[in-house]
Amino acid sequence: MNSFWENEVVKIAANFSVAVLCMVVFLAIFELVTKYKNWDEIQNGNVAVAMATGGKIFGIANIFRYALHHHDSLLAMIGWGVYGFILLLIAYFIYEFLTPKFNIDEEIAKDNRAVGLISMVISIGLSFVIGEGIH
């Protein structure tokens, strides 16, 4: 039975499945903390929401890339991925706090693409910092 779990194809499938499952859970959490409904806004053509959500997806995937690269066990990958996501979520709240002149969520919901772009770049950029830190 050990040889089954040590098979490279099985390892890749397990890592992929866990990363996708975590991505779905983490995006659902982001959906809860934003004031707009991501997928409804994207369906309606809101490019700012699409950019912000795309940045979150890239950020989460990038954190898991680092977690996979630096940790051998599935449990370690999940643990570091969750930790990285929490840091990314904290960064989201810090970004909201550091812009007192306007509300990030409201601007993104109004399709303010400049705010959506900055939100995307922050998520992507910080994912590299977080990822490098989790090894």
JSON list of C-alpha atoms in Angstrom, two decimals:
[
{"chain": "A", "resi": 1, "resn": "MET", "atom": "CA", "xyz": [0.00, 0.00, 0.00]},
{"chain": "A", "resi": 2, "resn": "ASN", "atom": "CA", "xyz": [2.92, 2.37, 0.66]},
{"chain": "A", "resi": 3, "resn": "SER", "atom": "CA", "xyz": [4.07, 2.06, -2.93]},
{"chain": "A", "resi": 4, "resn": "PHE", "atom": "CA", "xyz": [0.68, 3.38, -4.08]},
{"chain": "A", "resi": 5, "resn": "TRP", "atom": "CA", "xyz": [1.09, 6.65, -2.15]},
{"chain": "A", "resi": 6, "resn": "GLU", "atom": "CA", "xyz": [4.72, 6.95, -3.26]},
{"chain": "A", "resi": 7, "resn": "ASN", "atom": "CA", "xyz": [3.77, 6.73, -6.94]},
{"chain": "A", "resi": 8, "resn": "GLU", "atom": "CA", "xyz": [4.57, 10.07, -8.60]},
{"chain": "A", "resi": 9, "resn": "VAL", "atom": "CA", "xyz": [1.26, 10.20, -10.50]},
{"chain": "A", "resi": 10, "resn": "VAL", "atom": "CA", "xyz": [-0.70, 9.63, -7.29]},
{"chain": "A", "resi": 11, "resn": "LYS", "atom": "CA", "xyz": [1.32, 12.32, -5.48]},
{"chain": "A", "resi": 12, "resn": "ILE", "atom": "CA", "xyz": [0.66, 14.85, -8.25]},
{"chain": "A", "resi": 13, "resn": "ALA", "atom": "CA", "xyz": [-3.06, 14.03, -8.28]},
{"chain": "A", "resi": 14, "resn": "ALA", "atom": "CA", "xyz": [-3.26, 14.31, -4.49]},
{"chain": "A", "resi": 15, "resn": "ASN", "atom": "CA", "xyz": [-1.39, 17.63, -4.41]},
{"chain": "A", "resi": 16, "resn": "PHE", "atom": "CA", "xyz": [-3.53, 19.00, -7.24]},
{"chain": "A", "resi": 17, "resn": "SER", "atom": "CA", "xyz": [-6.78, 17.86, -5.62]},
{"chain": "A", "resi": 18, "resn": "VAL", "atom": "CA", "xyz": [-5.91, 19.35, -2.26]},
{"chain": "A", "resi": 19, "resn": "ALA", "atom": "CA", "xyz": [-4.76, 22.64, -3.82]},
{"chain": "A", "resi": 20, "resn": "VAL", "atom": "CA", "xyz": [-7.99, 22.93, -5.84]},
{"chain": "A", "resi": 21, "resn": "LEU", "atom": "CA", "xyz": [-10.11, 22.13, -2.79]},
{"chain": "A", "resi": 22, "resn": "CYS", "atom": "CA", "xyz": [-8.24, 24.71, -0.72]},
{"chain": "A", "resi": 23, "resn": "MET", "atom": "CA", "xyz": [-8.61, 27.25, -3.54]},
{"chain": "A", "resi": 24, "resn": "VAL", "atom": "CA", "xyz": [-12.40, 26.77, -3.53]},
{"chain": "A", "resi": 25, "resn": "VAL", "atom": "CA", "xyz": [-12.57, 27.10, 0.26]},
{"chain": "A", "resi": 26, "resn": "PHE", "atom": "CA", "xyz": [-10.30, 30.18, 0.32]},
{"chain": "A", "resi": 27, "resn": "LEU", "atom": "CA", "xyz": [-12.25, 31.89, -2.48]},
{"chain": "A", "resi": 28, "resn": "ALA", "atom": "CA", "xyz": [-15.46, 31.22, -0.53]},
{"chain": "A", "resi": 29, "resn": "ILE", "atom": "CA", "xyz": [-13.87, 32.91, 2.49]},
{"chain": "A", "resi": 30, "resn": "PHE", "atom": "CA", "xyz": [-12.86, 35.89, 0.35]},
{"chain": "A", "resi": 31, "resn": "GLU", "atom": "CA", "xyz": [-16.46, 35.99, -0.95]},
{"chain": "A", "resi": 32, "resn": "LEU", "atom": "CA", "xyz": [-17.65, 36.30, 2.67]},
{"chain": "A", "resi": 33, "resn": "VAL", "atom": "CA", "xyz": [-15.35, 39.20, 3.53]},
{"chain": "A", "resi": 34, "resn": "THR", "atom": "CA", "xyz": [-15.98, 41.30, 0.43]},
{"chain": "A", "resi": 35, "resn": "LYS", "atom": "CA", "xyz": [-19.08, 43.48, 0.19]},
{"chain": "A", "resi": 36, "resn": "TYR", "atom": "CA", "xyz": [-19.86, 42.33, -3.34]},
{"chain": "A", "resi": 37, "resn": "LYS", "atom": "CA", "xyz": [-20.62, 38.93, -4.84]},
{"chain": "A", "resi": 38, "resn": "ASN", "atom": "CA", "xyz": [-17.53, 38.08, -6.91]},
{"chain": "A", "resi": 39, "resn": "TRP", "atom": "CA", "xyz": [-19.08, 35.70, -9.41]},
{"chain": "A", "resi": 40, "resn": "ASP", "atom": "CA", "xyz": [-22.25, 37.74, -9.94]},
{"chain": "A", "resi": 41, "resn": "GLU", "atom": "CA", "xyz": [-20.16, 40.85, -10.62]},
{"chain": "A", "resi": 42, "resn": "ILE", "atom": "CA", "xyz": [-17.86, 38.95, -12.97]},
{"chain": "A", "resi": 43, "resn": "GLN", "atom": "CA", "xyz": [-20.88, 37.52, -14.81]},
{"chain": "A", "resi": 44, "resn": "ASN", "atom": "CA", "xyz": [-22.15, 41.10, -15.22]},
{"chain": "A", "resi": 45, "resn": "GLY", "atom": "CA", "xyz": [-18.85, 42.16, -16.78]},
{"chain": "A", "resi": 46, "resn": "ASN", "atom": "CA", "xyz": [-17.24, 43.95, -13.82]},
{"chain": "A", "resi": 47, "resn": "VAL", "atom": "CA", "xyz": [-13.58, 43.97, -14.87]},
{"chain": "A", "resi": 48, "resn": "ALA", "atom": "CA", "xyz": [-12.35, 45.42, -11.56]},
{"chain": "A", "resi": 49, "resn": "VAL", "atom": "CA", "xyz": [-13.84, 42.46, -9.65]},
{"chain": "A", "resi": 50, "resn": "ALA", "atom": "CA", "xyz": [-12.39, 40.06, -12.23]},
{"chain": "A", "resi": 51, "resn": "MET", "atom": "CA", "xyz": [-8.91, 41.58, -11.77]},
{"chain": "A", "resi": 52, "resn": "ALA", "atom": "CA", "xyz": [-9.14, 41.53, -7.96]},
{"chain": "A", "resi": 53, "resn": "THR", "atom": "CA", "xyz": [-10.46, 37.94, -7.95]},
{"chain": "A", "resi": 54, "resn": "GLY", "atom": "CA", "xyz": [-7.86, 36.87, -10.50]},
{"chain": "A", "resi": 55, "resn": "GLY", "atom": "CA", "xyz": [-5.15, 38.31, -8.27]},
{"chain": "A", "resi": 56, "resn": "LYS", "atom": "CA", "xyz": [-6.49, 36.33, -5.33]},
{"chain": "A", "resi": 57, "resn": "ILE", "atom": "CA", "xyz": [-6.59, 33.13, -7.39]},
{"chain": "A", "resi": 58, "resn": "PHE", "atom": "CA", "xyz": [-3.03, 33.69, -8.61]},
{"chain": "A", "resi": 59, "resn": "GLY", "atom": "CA", "xyz": [-1.89, 34.58, -5.09]},
{"chain": "A", "resi": 60, "resn": "ILE", "atom": "CA", "xyz": [-3.38, 31.45, -3.53]},
{"chain": "A", "resi": 61, "resn": "ALA", "atom": "CA", "xyz": [-2.01, 29.22, -6.31]},
{"chain": "A", "resi": 62, "resn": "ASN", "atom": "CA", "xyz": [1.43, 30.81, -5.98]},
{"chain": "A", "resi": 63, "resn": "ILE", "atom": "CA", "xyz": [1.49, 30.25, -2.23]},
{"chain": "A", "resi": 64, "resn": "PHE", "atom": "CA", "xyz": [0.65, 26.59, -2.80]},
{"chain": "A", "resi": 65, "resn": "ARG", "atom": "CA", "xyz": [3.38, 26.39, -5.43]},
{"chain": "A", "resi": 66, "resn": "TYR", "atom": "CA", "xyz": [5.91, 27.45, -2.82]},
{"chain": "A", "resi": 67, "resn": "ALA", "atom": "CA", "xyz": [4.38, 25.13, -0.22]},
{"chain": "A", "resi": 68, "resn": "LEU", "atom": "CA", "xyz": [4.65, 22.20, -2.65]},
{"chain": "A", "resi": 69, "resn": "HIS", "atom": "CA", "xyz": [8.19, 23.08, -3.63]},
{"chain": "A", "resi": 70, "resn": "HIS", "atom": "CA", "xyz": [9.52, 23.29, -0.08]},
{"chain": "A", "resi": 71, "resn": "HIS", "atom": "CA", "xyz": [7.53, 20.60, 1.74]},
{"chain": "A", "resi": 72, "resn": "ASP", "atom": "CA", "xyz": [7.28, 16.91, 0.98]},
{"chain": "A", "resi": 73, "resn": "SER", "atom": "CA", "xyz": [4.18, 15.86, 2.88]},
{"chain": "A", "resi": 74, "resn": "LEU", "atom": "CA", "xyz": [0.61, 16.66, 1.91]},
{"chain": "A", "resi": 75, "resn": "LEU", "atom": "CA", "xyz": [-0.14, 17.74, 5.48]},
{"chain": "A", "resi": 76, "resn": "ALA", "atom": "CA", "xyz": [2.78, 20.18, 5.52]},
{"chain": "A", "resi": 77, "resn": "MET", "atom": "CA", "xyz": [1.66, 21.62, 2.18]},
{"chain": "A", "resi": 78, "resn": "ILE", "atom": "CA", "xyz": [-1.87, 22.13, 3.51]},
{"chain": "A", "resi": 79, "resn": "GLY", "atom": "CA", "xyz": [-0.60, 23.68, 6.75]},
{"chain": "A", "resi": 80, "resn": "TRP", "atom": "CA", "xyz": [1.72, 26.14, 5.02]},
{"chain": "A", "resi": 81, "resn": "GLY", "atom": "CA", "xyz": [-0.89, 26.88, 2.36]},
{"chain": "A", "resi": 82, "resn": "VAL", "atom": "CA", "xyz": [-3.46, 27.74, 5.03]},
{"chain": "A", "resi": 83, "resn": "TYR", "atom": "CA", "xyz": [-0.91, 29.88, 6.86]},
{"chain": "A", "resi": 84, "resn": "GLY", "atom": "CA", "xyz": [-0.05, 31.68, 3.62]},
{"chain": "A", "resi": 85, "resn": "PHE", "atom": "CA", "xyz": [-3.73, 32.26, 2.89]},
{"chain": "A", "resi": 86, "resn": "ILE", "atom": "CA", "xyz": [-4.25, 33.75, 6.36]},
{"chain": "A", "resi": 87, "resn": "LEU", "atom": "CA", "xyz": [-1.38, 36.15, 5.68]},
{"chain": "A", "resi": 88, "resn": "LEU", "atom": "CA", "xyz": [-2.91, 37.07, 2.32]},
{"chain": "A", "resi": 89, "resn": "LEU", "atom": "CA", "xyz": [-6.26, 37.67, 4.03]},
{"chain": "A", "resi": 90, "resn": "ILE", "atom": "CA", "xyz": [-4.58, 39.89, 6.63]},
{"chain": "A", "resi": 91, "resn": "ALA", "atom": "CA", "xyz": [-2.96, 41.83, 3.78]},
{"chain": "A", "resi": 92, "resn": "TYR", "atom": "CA", "xyz": [-6.43, 42.37, 2.27]},
{"chain": "A", "resi": 93, "resn": "PHE", "atom": "CA", "xyz": [-7.65, 43.94, 5.53]},
{"chain": "A", "resi": 94, "resn": "ILE", "atom": "CA", "xyz": [-4.49, 46.05, 5.86]},
{"chain": "A", "resi": 95, "resn": "TYR", "atom": "CA", "xyz": [-4.98, 47.31, 2.28]},
{"chain": "A", "resi": 96, "resn": "GLU", "atom": "CA", "xyz": [-8.56, 48.27, 3.14]},
{"chain": "A", "resi": 97, "resn": "PHE", "atom": "CA", "xyz": [-7.40, 50.00, 6.35]},
{"chain": "A", "resi": 98, "resn": "LEU", "atom": "CA", "xyz": [-4.58, 51.94, 4.65]},
{"chain": "A", "resi": 99, "resn": "THR", "atom": "CA", "xyz": [-6.92, 53.59, 2.16]},
{"chain": "A", "resi": 100, "resn": "PRO", "atom": "CA", "xyz": [-9.17, 55.72, 4.38]},
{"chain": "A", "resi": 101, "resn": "LYS", "atom": "CA", "xyz": [-10.10, 58.15, 1.55]},
{"chain": "A", "resi": 102, "resn": "PHE", "atom": "CA", "xyz": [-12.27, 55.55, -0.13]},
{"chain": "A", "resi": 103, "resn": "ASN", "atom": "CA", "xyz": [-13.63, 52.06, 0.45]},
{"chain": "A", "resi": 104, "resn": "ILE", "atom": "CA", "xyz": [-11.80, 49.43, -1.61]},
{"chain": "A", "resi": 105, "resn": "ASP", "atom": "CA", "xyz": [-14.76, 47.06, -1.86]},
{"chain": "A", "resi": 106, "resn": "GLU", "atom": "CA", "xyz": [-17.15, 49.81, -2.92]},
{"chain": "A", "resi": 107, "resn": "GLU", "atom": "CA", "xyz": [-14.76, 51.07, -5.59]},
{"chain": "A", "resi": 108, "resn": "ILE", "atom": "CA", "xyz": [-14.19, 47.57, -6.96]},
{"chain": "A", "resi": 109, "resn": "ALA", "atom": "CA", "xyz": [-17.96, 46.94, -6.96]},
{"chain": "A", "resi": 110, "resn": "LYS", "atom": "CA", "xyz": [-18.37, 50.18, -8.99]},
{"chain": "A", "resi": 111, "resn": "ASP", "atom": "CA", "xyz": [-15.90, 48.71, -11.55]},
{"chain": "A", "resi": 112, "resn": "ASN", "atom": "CA", "xyz": [-13.09, 51.11, -10.63]},
{"chain": "A", "resi": 113, "resn": "ARG", "atom": "CA", "xyz": [-10.43, 49.29, -12.65]},
{"chain": "A", "resi": 114, "resn": "ALA", "atom": "CA", "xyz": [-7.55, 51.24, -11.14]},
{"chain": "A", "resi": 115, "resn": "VAL", "atom": "CA", "xyz": [-8.47, 49.94, -7.68]},
{"chain": "A", "resi": 116, "resn": "GLY", "atom": "CA", "xyz": [-9.05, 46.45, -9.10]},
{"chain": "A", "resi": 117, "resn": "LEU", "atom": "CA", "xyz": [-5.63, 46.49, -10.73]},
{"chain": "A", "resi": 118, "resn": "ILE", "atom": "CA", "xyz": [-3.87, 47.61, -7.56]},
{"chain": "A", "resi": 119, "resn": "SER", "atom": "CA", "xyz": [-5.74, 44.94, -5.60]},
{"chain": "A", "resi": 120, "resn": "MET", "atom": "CA", "xyz": [-4.63, 42.30, -8.10]},
{"chain": "A", "resi": 121, "resn": "VAL", "atom": "CA", "xyz": [-1.00, 43.41, -8.01]},
{"chain": "A", "resi": 122, "resn": "ILE", "atom": "CA", "xyz": [-0.97, 43.47, -4.21]},
{"chain": "A", "resi": 123, "resn": "SER", "atom": "CA", "xyz": [-2.32, 39.91, -4.04]},
{"chain": "A", "resi": 124, "resn": "ILE", "atom": "CA", "xyz": [0.15, 38.66, -6.63]},
{"chain": "A", "resi": 125, "resn": "GLY", "atom": "CA", "xyz": [3.14, 40.54, -5.24]},
{"chain": "A", "resi": 126, "resn": "LEU", "atom": "CA", "xyz": [2.55, 39.56, -1.65]},
{"chain": "A", "resi": 127, "resn": "SER", "atom": "CA", "xyz": [2.06, 35.92, -2.64]},
{"chain": "A", "resi": 128, "resn": "PHE", "atom": "CA", "xyz": [5.72, 35.86, -3.73]},
{"chain": "A", "resi": 129, "resn": "VAL", "atom": "CA", "xyz": [6.82, 37.38, -0.41]},
{"chain": "A", "resi": 130, "resn": "ILE", "atom": "CA", "xyz": [4.62, 34.98, 1.58]},
{"chain": "A", "resi": 131, "resn": "GLY", "atom": "CA", "xyz": [5.68, 32.02, -0.53]},
{"chain": "A", "resi": 132, "resn": "GLU", "atom": "CA", "xyz": [9.36, 32.69, -0.10]},
{"chain": "A", "resi": 133, "resn": "GLY", "atom": "CA", "xyz": [8.83, 33.04, 3.63]},
{"chain": "A", "resi": 134, "resn": "ILE", "atom": "CA", "xyz": [7.11, 29.70, 4.12]},
{"chain": "A", "resi": 135, "resn": "HIS", "atom": "CA", "xyz": [10.06, 27.49, 3.28]}
]
